[in-house]
Short mmCIF file of C-alpha atoms in Angstrom, two decimals:
data_model
loop_
_atom_site.label_atom_id
_atom_site.label_comp_id
_atom_site.label_asym_id
_atom_site.label_seq_id
_atom_site.Cartn_x
_atom_site.Cartn_y
_atom_site.Cartn_z
CA MET U 194 -2.14 -27.45 -31.29
CA SER U 195 -2.09 -25.50 -28.05
CA ASP U 196 0.86 -25.49 -25.67
CA LYS U 197 0.22 -27.25 -22.34
CA PHE U 198 1.41 -26.19 -18.87
CA ASP U 199 0.79 -27.36 -15.33
CA VAL U 200 0.19 -23.74 -14.29
CA ILE U 201 -0.47 -20.57 -16.25
CA VAL U 202 -0.48 -17.29 -14.32
CA ILE U 203 -2.18 -14.27 -15.87
CA GLY U 204 -0.49 -11.13 -14.56
CA ALA U 205 3.09 -10.53 -13.43
CA GLY U 206 2.55 -8.21 -10.47
CA PRO U 207 3.46 -9.11 -6.86
CA GLY U 208 0.78 -11.80 -6.76
CA GLY U 209 1.41 -13.25 -10.22
CA TYR U 210 5.17 -13.30 -10.56
CA VAL U 211 5.61 -14.68 -7.02
CA ALA U 212 3.05 -17.42 -7.70
CA ALA U 213 4.82 -18.32 -10.96
CA ILE U 214 8.24 -18.56 -9.31
CA LYS U 215 6.94 -20.65 -6.41
CA ALA U 216 5.04 -22.99 -8.75
CA ALA U 217 8.19 -23.52 -10.83
CA GLN U 218 10.24 -24.14 -7.68
CA LEU U 219 7.75 -26.86 -6.76
CA GLY U 220 8.44 -28.66 -10.03
CA LEU U 221 5.42 -27.48 -11.99
CA LYS U 222 5.74 -26.49 -15.65
CA THR U 223 4.77 -22.82 -15.37
CA ALA U 224 4.08 -19.87 -17.67
CA CYS U 225 3.29 -16.27 -16.79
CA VAL U 226 1.35 -13.99 -19.14
CA GLU U 227 1.87 -10.22 -18.93
CA SER U 228 0.73 -7.51 -21.38
CA TRP U 229 2.65 -4.54 -19.90
CA THR U 230 4.98 -3.15 -22.59
CA SER U 231 7.92 -0.76 -22.36
CA LYS U 232 7.44 2.84 -23.48
CA ASP U 233 9.28 2.16 -26.72
CA GLY U 234 6.85 -0.70 -27.41
CA LYS U 235 9.60 -3.28 -27.87
CA SER U 236 9.75 -5.36 -24.72
CA GLN U 237 7.67 -6.87 -21.97
CA VAL U 238 7.68 -5.22 -18.53
CA LEU U 239 7.19 -7.35 -15.43
CA GLY U 240 6.32 -6.34 -11.87
CA GLY U 241 2.85 -4.90 -12.37
CA THR U 242 1.61 -1.68 -10.80
CA CYS U 243 3.64 -2.14 -7.60
CA LEU U 244 7.08 -2.12 -9.17
CA ASN U 245 6.35 0.15 -12.12
CA VAL U 246 3.94 2.86 -10.99
CA GLY U 247 3.09 2.12 -7.38
CA CYS U 248 4.95 0.93 -4.29
CA ILE U 249 8.52 1.17 -5.54
CA PRO U 250 8.59 4.48 -7.44
CA SER U 251 6.52 6.22 -4.77
CA LYS U 252 8.90 5.05 -2.04
CA ALA U 253 11.87 6.25 -4.11
CA LEU U 254 10.31 9.73 -4.26
CA LEU U 255 9.28 9.65 -0.61
CA GLU U 256 12.83 8.80 0.44
CA VAL U 257 14.45 11.54 -1.64
CA THR U 258 11.97 14.20 -0.61
CA HIS U 259 12.28 13.26 3.08
CA LYS U 260 16.05 13.72 2.88
CA PHE U 261 15.50 17.06 1.12
CA GLU U 262 13.07 18.12 3.85
CA GLU U 263 15.58 17.19 6.55
CA ALA U 264 18.44 19.00 4.83
CA SER U 265 16.30 22.09 4.28
CA HIS U 266 14.74 22.39 7.73
CA ASP U 267 16.09 19.94 10.32
CA TYR U 268 19.85 19.72 9.95
CA GLU U 269 20.58 23.10 11.53
CA SER U 270 19.08 21.98 14.85
CA MET U 271 21.58 19.11 14.83
CA GLY U 272 24.53 21.37 14.12
CA ILE U 273 24.74 20.69 10.39
CA MET U 274 24.80 24.02 8.55
CA THR U 275 23.49 23.91 5.00
CA LYS U 276 22.82 26.74 2.60
CA GLY U 277 20.96 26.88 -0.66
CA VAL U 278 19.73 23.28 -0.70
CA ASP U 279 17.91 22.67 -3.96
CA ILE U 280 16.15 19.80 -5.70
CA ASP U 281 16.75 18.58 -9.25
CA VAL U 282 13.36 17.08 -10.13
CA ALA U 283 14.61 15.59 -13.40
CA LYS U 284 17.47 13.79 -11.64
CA MET U 285 15.13 12.62 -8.89
CA MET U 286 12.84 11.12 -11.52
CA GLU U 287 15.76 9.56 -13.37
CA ARG U 288 16.89 7.85 -10.16
CA LYS U 289 13.35 6.59 -9.53
CA SER U 290 13.17 5.13 -13.05
CA GLY U 291 16.55 3.47 -12.60
CA ILE U 292 15.40 1.69 -9.44
CA VAL U 293 12.23 0.52 -11.20
CA GLN U 294 14.18 -0.76 -14.20
CA GLN U 295 16.63 -2.64 -12.01
CA LEU U 296 13.89 -4.38 -10.04
CA THR U 297 11.67 -5.26 -13.01
CA GLY U 298 14.71 -6.58 -14.87
CA GLY U 299 15.45 -8.66 -11.80
CA ILE U 300 12.12 -10.45 -12.14
CA ALA U 301 12.99 -11.44 -15.70
CA GLY U 302 16.21 -12.91 -14.35
CA LEU U 303 14.32 -14.80 -11.64
CA PHE U 304 11.93 -16.23 -14.24
CA LYS U 305 14.89 -17.50 -16.24
CA ALA U 306 16.65 -18.92 -13.17
CA ASN U 307 13.53 -20.78 -12.05
CA GLY U 308 12.42 -21.97 -15.48
CA VAL U 309 9.25 -19.85 -15.77
CA THR U 310 8.10 -19.30 -19.36
CA SER U 311 7.27 -15.63 -19.85
CA ILE U 312 4.56 -14.92 -22.43
CA HIS U 313 4.13 -11.34 -23.68
CA GLY U 314 0.53 -10.44 -24.43
CA HIS U 315 -2.96 -9.94 -23.03
CA GLY U 316 -4.24 -13.09 -21.35
CA LYS U 317 -7.88 -14.12 -21.43
CA LEU U 318 -9.30 -17.12 -19.57
CA LEU U 319 -11.50 -19.32 -21.74
CA ALA U 320 -13.61 -22.30 -20.73
CA GLY U 321 -11.80 -25.48 -19.73
CA ARG U 322 -8.70 -23.73 -18.35
CA LYS U 323 -7.58 -22.52 -21.74
CA VAL U 324 -5.80 -19.15 -21.96
CA GLU U 325 -5.93 -17.04 -25.09
CA VAL U 326 -3.02 -14.62 -25.45
CA THR U 327 -3.19 -11.66 -27.83
CA ASP U 328 0.17 -10.11 -28.68
CA LYS U 329 0.90 -6.46 -29.50
CA ASP U 330 0.27 -7.13 -33.19
CA GLY U 331 -3.18 -8.56 -32.53
CA LYS U 332 -2.22 -12.18 -33.17
CA THR U 333 -3.69 -14.78 -30.80
CA LYS U 334 -2.45 -18.10 -29.49
CA THR U 335 -4.18 -20.48 -27.11
CA TYR U 336 -2.50 -22.35 -24.28
CA GLU U 337 -3.84 -25.08 -21.99
CA ALA U 338 -3.18 -25.60 -18.28
CA ASP U 339 -4.18 -27.91 -15.47
CA ASN U 340 -4.43 -24.82 -13.27
CA VAL U 341 -4.81 -21.11 -14.03
CA ILE U 342 -4.03 -18.36 -11.53
CA LEU U 343 -5.65 -14.98 -12.17
CA ALA U 344 -3.53 -12.10 -10.85
CA THR U 345 -4.46 -9.13 -13.00
CA GLY U 346 -4.33 -6.50 -10.24
CA SER U 347 -6.17 -3.21 -10.01
CA LYS U 348 -6.31 0.27 -11.50
CA PRO U 349 -7.17 3.74 -10.14
CA ILE U 350 -10.83 4.63 -9.77
CA GLU U 351 -11.92 7.55 -11.95
CA ILE U 352 -14.78 9.68 -10.66
CA PRO U 353 -17.24 11.61 -12.87
CA PRO U 354 -16.51 15.07 -11.36
CA ALA U 355 -12.80 14.77 -12.16
CA GLN U 356 -12.03 12.88 -15.36
CA PHE U 357 -8.33 12.21 -15.93
CA ASP U 358 -6.72 14.28 -18.68
CA GLY U 359 -3.14 13.12 -18.06
CA GLU U 360 -1.83 16.66 -17.62
CA TYR U 361 -3.77 18.68 -15.07
CA ILE U 362 -6.04 16.04 -13.55
CA VAL U 363 -4.09 12.84 -12.96
CA ASP U 364 -4.20 9.52 -11.16
CA SER U 365 -1.49 8.14 -8.90
CA GLU U 366 0.60 7.13 -11.91
CA GLY U 367 0.54 10.63 -13.35
CA ALA U 368 1.50 12.09 -9.96
CA LEU U 369 4.77 10.14 -10.14
CA GLU U 370 5.72 11.82 -13.41
CA PHE U 371 5.48 15.56 -12.73
CA THR U 372 8.39 17.37 -14.39
CA GLU U 373 8.27 20.31 -11.99
CA VAL U 374 6.92 21.10 -8.55
CA PRO U 375 3.32 22.38 -8.73
CA LYS U 376 2.81 25.62 -6.84
CA ARG U 377 -0.65 24.56 -5.68
CA LEU U 378 -1.54 20.89 -5.57
CA GLY U 379 -4.95 19.40 -4.85
CA VAL U 380 -5.42 15.80 -3.75
CA ILE U 381 -8.80 14.09 -3.72
CA GLY U 382 -8.71 11.38 -1.06
CA ALA U 383 -6.85 11.26 2.26
CA GLY U 384 -6.07 7.58 2.09
CA VAL U 385 -2.69 5.87 1.81
CA ILE U 386 -1.97 6.97 -1.77
CA GLY U 387 -3.26 10.52 -1.34
CA LEU U 388 -1.25 11.15 1.82
CA GLU U 389 1.95 9.67 0.38
CA LEU U 390 1.79 11.59 -2.90
CA GLY U 391 0.70 14.76 -1.15
CA SER U 392 3.69 14.45 1.19
CA VAL U 393 6.13 14.03 -1.71
CA TRP U 394 5.21 17.31 -3.36
CA ALA U 395 4.58 19.24 -0.13
CA ARG U 396 8.17 18.55 0.91
CA LEU U 397 9.36 20.09 -2.34
CA GLY U 398 7.37 23.27 -1.80
CA SER U 399 3.84 22.67 -3.10
CA GLU U 400 0.92 24.15 -1.22
CA VAL U 401 -1.04 20.93 -0.76
CA THR U 402 -4.75 20.67 0.01
CA VAL U 403 -6.23 17.22 0.60
CA LEU U 404 -10.00 16.84 0.28
CA GLU U 405 -11.47 13.79 2.01
CA ALA U 406 -15.16 12.93 1.66
CA GLN U 407 -15.36 10.96 4.91
CA ASP U 408 -15.93 12.90 8.11
CA SER U 409 -13.21 11.07 10.04
CA PHE U 410 -9.51 10.92 9.19
CA LEU U 411 -8.16 7.43 8.38
CA PRO U 412 -11.24 5.63 9.75
CA ALA U 413 -9.63 2.19 9.31
CA VAL U 414 -6.75 3.20 11.60
CA ASP U 415 -6.88 3.16 15.40
CA GLN U 416 -8.21 6.64 16.08
CA GLN U 417 -5.67 7.53 18.77
CA VAL U 418 -2.95 6.83 16.22
CA ALA U 419 -4.86 8.58 13.40
CA LYS U 420 -5.29 11.76 15.46
CA ASP U 421 -1.60 11.77 16.33
CA ALA U 422 -0.71 11.37 12.64
CA LEU U 423 -3.13 14.11 11.56
CA LYS U 424 -1.54 16.53 14.00
CA GLN U 425 1.90 15.80 12.53
CA PHE U 426 0.72 16.10 8.92
CA LYS U 427 -0.89 19.48 9.59
CA LYS U 428 2.35 20.67 11.22
CA GLN U 429 4.07 19.78 7.95
CA GLY U 430 1.73 22.06 6.04
CA LEU U 431 -0.72 19.55 4.60
CA ASN U 432 -4.13 21.20 4.56
CA ILE U 433 -6.40 18.21 5.16
CA ILE U 434 -10.13 18.91 4.95
CA THR U 435 -12.45 16.07 6.00
CA GLY U 436 -16.14 15.91 5.14
CA ALA U 437 -15.34 17.56 1.79
CA ARG U 438 -17.41 16.11 -1.02
CA MET U 439 -16.13 17.06 -4.44
CA THR U 440 -18.76 18.18 -6.94
CA GLY U 441 -16.73 19.21 -9.96
CA ALA U 442 -13.38 20.00 -11.57
CA GLU U 443 -12.75 22.06 -14.68
CA VAL U 444 -9.50 23.15 -16.30
CA LYS U 445 -9.42 26.84 -17.18
CA ARG U 446 -6.33 28.83 -18.18
CA LYS U 447 -4.01 26.05 -17.08
CA LEU U 448 -5.59 25.85 -13.62
CA VAL U 449 -7.91 23.20 -12.20
CA ASN U 450 -11.00 24.82 -10.71
CA VAL U 451 -12.41 22.50 -8.06
CA SER U 452 -15.79 22.82 -6.40
CA TYR U 453 -16.70 20.91 -3.26
CA GLU U 454 -19.05 20.99 -0.28
CA ASP U 455 -18.05 20.75 3.37
CA SER U 456 -19.60 21.64 6.71
CA LYS U 457 -19.42 25.33 5.78
CA GLY U 458 -21.28 24.89 2.51
CA LYS U 459 -20.18 25.24 -1.10
CA GLN U 460 -16.46 25.90 -1.61
CA GLU U 461 -14.09 26.49 -4.51
CA ALA U 462 -10.34 26.10 -4.93
CA LYS U 463 -7.79 26.48 -7.72
CA PHE U 464 -4.83 24.17 -8.28
CA ASP U 465 -2.01 23.82 -10.77
CA LYS U 466 -2.40 20.03 -10.59
CA LEU U 467 -5.06 17.75 -9.17
CA ILE U 468 -4.36 14.17 -8.06
CA VAL U 469 -7.39 11.91 -7.78
CA ALA U 470 -6.65 9.14 -5.26
CA VAL U 471 -10.03 7.82 -4.17
CA GLY U 472 -9.11 4.14 -4.35
CA ARG U 473 -8.59 1.37 -6.85
CA ARG U 474 -10.82 -1.17 -8.58
CA PRO U 475 -10.16 -4.74 -9.74
CA TYR U 476 -8.71 -4.85 -13.25
CA THR U 477 -10.31 -7.70 -15.15
CA ASP U 478 -11.03 -5.89 -18.43
CA GLY U 479 -11.06 -8.49 -21.19
CA ALA U 480 -9.56 -11.14 -18.91
CA LEU U 481 -12.55 -13.48 -18.66
CA ALA U 482 -14.62 -15.13 -21.36
CA GLU U 483 -18.33 -15.34 -20.58
CA ASP U 484 -18.13 -19.12 -20.31
CA SER U 485 -14.95 -19.17 -18.20
CA GLY U 486 -16.93 -20.25 -15.14
CA VAL U 487 -15.48 -17.45 -12.99
CA THR U 488 -18.00 -15.18 -11.25
CA MET U 489 -17.66 -11.65 -9.89
CA ASP U 490 -19.60 -9.37 -7.57
CA GLU U 491 -21.11 -6.03 -8.56
CA ARG U 492 -17.82 -4.22 -7.87
CA GLY U 493 -15.77 -6.53 -10.08
CA PHE U 494 -14.14 -8.64 -7.37
CA ILE U 495 -13.80 -12.33 -8.25
CA PHE U 496 -15.51 -14.74 -5.87
CA VAL U 497 -13.03 -17.06 -4.15
CA ASP U 498 -13.01 -19.24 -1.06
CA ASP U 499 -10.59 -18.92 1.87
CA ASN U 500 -7.90 -20.60 -0.23
CA CYS U 501 -8.38 -18.38 -3.31
CA LYS U 502 -10.20 -21.01 -5.40
CA THR U 503 -12.80 -19.64 -7.81
CA GLU U 504 -16.03 -21.38 -8.75
CA ALA U 505 -14.37 -22.69 -11.92
CA PRO U 506 -12.46 -25.99 -11.40
CA GLY U 507 -8.69 -25.51 -11.48
CA VAL U 508 -8.94 -21.71 -11.58
CA TRP U 509 -7.58 -19.55 -8.76
CA ALA U 510 -7.45 -15.79 -8.18
CA VAL U 511 -5.18 -13.70 -5.96
CA GLY U 512 -4.35 -10.12 -5.02
CA ASP U 513 -6.35 -7.00 -5.76
CA ILE U 514 -9.04 -8.83 -7.76
CA VAL U 515 -10.26 -10.75 -4.70
CA ARG U 516 -11.58 -9.84 -1.23
CA GLY U 517 -9.30 -8.33 1.37
CA PRO U 518 -6.91 -5.37 1.40
CA MET U 519 -5.26 -4.29 -1.85
CA LEU U 520 -1.69 -4.81 -0.68
CA ALA U 521 1.29 -6.17 -2.59
CA HIS U 522 2.44 -8.39 0.29
CA LYS U 523 -1.05 -9.83 0.72
CA ALA U 524 -1.07 -10.69 -3.00
CA SER U 525 2.35 -12.35 -2.76
CA GLU U 526 1.34 -14.49 0.21
CA GLU U 527 -1.80 -15.60 -1.64
CA GLY U 528 0.30 -16.41 -4.71
CA VAL U 529 2.61 -18.63 -2.67
CA MET U 530 -0.35 -20.31 -0.95
CA VAL U 531 -2.05 -21.12 -4.25
CA ALA U 532 1.12 -22.50 -5.85
CA GLU U 533 1.69 -24.74 -2.85
CA ARG U 534 -1.92 -25.94 -2.83
CA ILE U 535 -1.67 -26.81 -6.51
CA ALA U 536 1.42 -28.85 -5.61
CA GLY U 537 -0.57 -30.75 -2.98
CA HIS U 538 0.40 -28.91 0.19
CA LYS U 539 -2.05 -27.38 2.70
CA PRO U 540 -0.88 -23.84 3.56
CA GLN U 541 -3.17 -20.99 4.59
CA VAL U 542 -2.86 -17.22 4.70
CA ASN U 543 -3.52 -15.73 8.13
CA TYR U 544 -5.56 -12.69 7.15
CA ASP U 545 -5.57 -11.48 10.76
CA CYS U 546 -1.82 -10.87 10.55
CA ILE U 547 -1.44 -8.75 7.42
CA PRO U 548 0.30 -5.45 8.18
CA ASN U 549 -0.78 -2.09 6.73
CA VAL U 550 1.61 0.82 6.22
CA ILE U 551 1.38 4.47 5.19
CA TYR U 552 4.88 5.61 4.17
CA THR U 553 4.56 9.24 5.18
CA PHE U 554 6.76 10.80 7.84
CA PRO U 555 5.99 9.86 10.47
CA GLU U 556 5.04 6.46 9.09
CA VAL U 557 1.79 4.86 10.18
CA ALA U 558 1.61 1.07 10.49
CA TRP U 559 -0.73 -1.41 12.09
CA VAL U 560 -1.79 -5.02 12.27
CA GLY U 561 -4.82 -6.55 13.94
CA LYS U 562 -7.77 -4.77 15.52
CA THR U 563 -8.28 -1.19 16.62
CA GLU U 564 -9.82 -0.02 19.87
CA GLU U 565 -12.88 1.10 17.93
CA GLN U 566 -13.39 -2.38 16.46
CA LEU U 567 -13.03 -4.09 19.82
CA LYS U 568 -15.46 -1.68 21.48
CA ALA U 569 -18.00 -2.32 18.72
CA GLU U 570 -17.57 -6.08 19.22
CA GLY U 571 -17.98 -5.77 22.99
CA GLU U 572 -14.57 -7.30 23.68
CA GLU U 573 -12.72 -6.54 26.90
CA TYR U 574 -9.14 -5.45 26.39
CA ASN U 575 -6.14 -3.70 27.93
CA VAL U 576 -4.00 -1.06 26.26
CA GLY U 577 -0.37 -0.14 26.64
CA SER U 578 1.32 2.70 24.76
CA PHE U 579 4.70 4.37 24.77
CA PRO U 580 5.68 7.68 23.12
CA PHE U 581 8.81 8.02 20.99
CA ALA U 582 9.35 11.31 22.84
CA ALA U 583 10.65 9.16 25.72
CA ASN U 584 12.84 7.01 23.49
CA GLY U 585 16.53 7.94 23.41
CA ARG U 586 17.21 6.62 19.92
CA ALA U 587 14.23 8.52 18.48
CA MET U 588 15.40 11.72 20.16
CA ALA U 589 18.93 11.22 18.81
CA ALA U 590 17.49 10.80 15.32
CA ASN U 591 15.39 13.98 15.65
CA ALA U 592 12.29 11.82 15.09
CA ALA U 593 10.53 11.71 18.43
CA ALA U 594 6.92 12.15 17.28
CA GLY U 595 4.42 9.33 17.60
CA MET U 596 3.98 6.18 19.68
CA VAL U 597 3.71 2.41 19.84
CA LYS U 598 0.37 1.06 21.02
CA ILE U 599 -0.43 -2.54 21.93
CA ILE U 600 -3.93 -3.89 22.57
CA ALA U 601 -4.31 -7.20 24.40
CA ASP U 602 -7.23 -9.38 25.43
CA ALA U 603 -8.22 -8.56 29.02
CA LYS U 604 -8.51 -12.23 30.01
CA THR U 605 -5.85 -14.07 28.00
CA ASP U 606 -3.41 -11.16 27.42
CA ARG U 607 -3.11 -12.30 23.79
CA ILE U 608 -2.14 -9.44 21.48
CA LEU U 609 -5.13 -8.33 19.40
CA GLY U 610 -3.75 -5.17 17.80
CA PHE U 611 -0.38 -3.53 17.28
CA HIS U 612 -0.25 0.11 16.11
CA VAL U 613 2.63 2.46 15.40
CA VAL U 614 2.92 6.06 14.29
CA GLY U 615 6.49 7.29 14.15
CA PRO U 616 9.95 6.65 12.72
CA GLN U 617 10.44 3.31 10.93
CA ALA U 618 6.93 2.20 11.82
CA SER U 619 6.95 0.00 8.70
CA GLU U 620 9.84 -1.99 10.19
CA ILE U 621 8.65 -1.95 13.80
CA VAL U 622 5.20 -3.31 12.91
CA ALA U 623 6.85 -6.56 11.79
CA GLN U 624 7.57 -7.29 15.46
CA GLY U 625 3.85 -7.13 16.12
CA VAL U 626 3.09 -9.34 13.12
CA ILE U 627 5.55 -11.99 14.30
CA ALA U 628 4.21 -11.84 17.85
CA MET U 629 0.60 -12.21 16.70
CA GLU U 630 1.48 -14.98 14.23
CA PHE U 631 2.85 -17.01 17.15
CA GLY U 632 -0.10 -16.15 19.40
CA SER U 633 2.04 -14.13 21.78
CA SER U 634 0.77 -12.36 24.85
CA ALA U 635 1.76 -8.81 25.78
CA GLU U 636 3.68 -10.39 28.64
CA ASP U 637 5.77 -12.38 26.14
CA LEU U 638 7.00 -9.11 24.63
CA ALA U 639 7.41 -7.57 28.07
CA LEU U 640 9.69 -10.44 29.07
CA THR U 641 11.80 -10.11 25.90
CA CYS U 642 15.17 -8.33 26.05
CA PHE U 643 15.44 -5.48 23.53
CA ALA U 644 18.75 -3.83 22.61
CA HIS U 645 19.43 -0.34 23.96
CA PRO U 646 19.23 2.24 22.55
CA THR U 647 16.79 1.28 19.78
CA LEU U 648 13.42 2.42 18.51
CA SER U 649 12.19 -1.10 19.27
CA GLU U 650 12.51 -0.46 22.98
CA SER U 651 9.24 1.41 22.58
CA VAL U 652 7.61 -1.95 21.75
CA HIS U 653 9.01 -3.35 24.99
CA GLU U 654 7.72 -0.42 27.02
CA ALA U 655 4.27 -0.51 25.38
CA ALA U 656 4.05 -4.21 26.22
CA LEU U 657 5.02 -3.48 29.81
CA ALA U 658 2.43 -0.70 29.91
CA VAL U 659 -0.39 -3.14 29.05
CA ALA U 660 -0.12 -4.42 32.62
CA GLY U 661 0.74 -0.99 34.05
CA GLY U 662 4.44 -1.77 34.38
CA ALA U 663 6.21 0.60 31.95
CA ILE U 664 9.56 1.79 33.27
CA HIS U 665 10.31 4.93 31.29
CA VAL U 666 6.90 6.61 31.29
CA ALA U 667 4.26 7.18 33.95
CA ASN U 668 1.68 4.39 33.92
CA ARG U 669 -2.06 4.89 33.81
CA ARG U 670 -3.73 4.57 37.17
CA LYS U 671 -5.85 1.46 37.34
CA LYS U 672 -9.55 2.01 37.83
CA LYS U 673 -10.76 0.87 41.25
#
């Protein structure tokens, strides 16, 4: 006899574990299936890619290396004299692992507190909302559910010219496990992951070259912000080459020999390590039986409607395996929405208000539309921006690069886009998300009182600048 649940979630990443907890909180008998196993092979590991080999460990390394960079190069200008600052890579990695272990263990505690049944094994959706789970010993057991939520996440894309070998040519996971600082580091892909990982090792002394196939830098980002960020990254020593199409990589004498083509023709470069960060793909390997009723597109994304329902009755899918940005917070919001819909509520995810962040220094964050998108759509808009160079708190923190930029509808003044490059952009962008979620106008922000001195005053000034009324920077002259 199979065990029966109201909800079975397959996958315990940010989409899956959040959906499971919310479903249990709503009074539904809930189980969550996860196959990830600890390195010793003894226990289940929750949290998915984000907590184990993605968002959390990368931010731990970014934070440590930023502090090292400051201590090595910036403190003297502030009157702090340091000598012989060094980095203990092993200790840095140990700290990172400790943070990961604490957070993943916390999820297990939350499951227990909320009454979620955790099932260790590989989950496979069968017809009729049945879930077959195969444990580490190969034994299978079948469970039944009124609703199944697929949340199996994604994995790094591997490209033919640079096959992963786990030592010299690695994916984003391997780049978080280097035991020493590579002298020369190559990164394929100047996206979020490539820039973050490249920054980590550049701060510790690596000569970093980033090869990006696209001709423009960060094409999804507002280009005024992207150009500002590129200028800062190059100042930091990141050698970013756009329009560079990789043609091959071969390991010889413990070096990775990379060949690529750019505007100057055929090129070659040698690296001690090569990180391939060209994106991620949906991970549904072995997760769907042929008669499950769930359909996918040619890239492996599961078809869902606006509320994350698949074409199979009672089956839902969230996170990286469905349309939209591959972001942990987007997955979590979808997980909550689905759990609430199963319980009979009618929530929706506002996909126009999902923030994006690149955790470099300066950080890059945005929500809503870019100028380029609005121009292409023929929309009329007004722009207000304010540089951190005119912000007292940013100057005091020795972090005055970048800006806040607000784009508003020319007729209604409703905020259409909110873009930040600079210190704590990941925190500041939340102000734009909240404003847009409530349908705020730029004037609403302009009429809001911000504490002084704060970085957030730059939001206030950018909002004032939309109507040409900034106080602490010269305003653009209006066209006659």
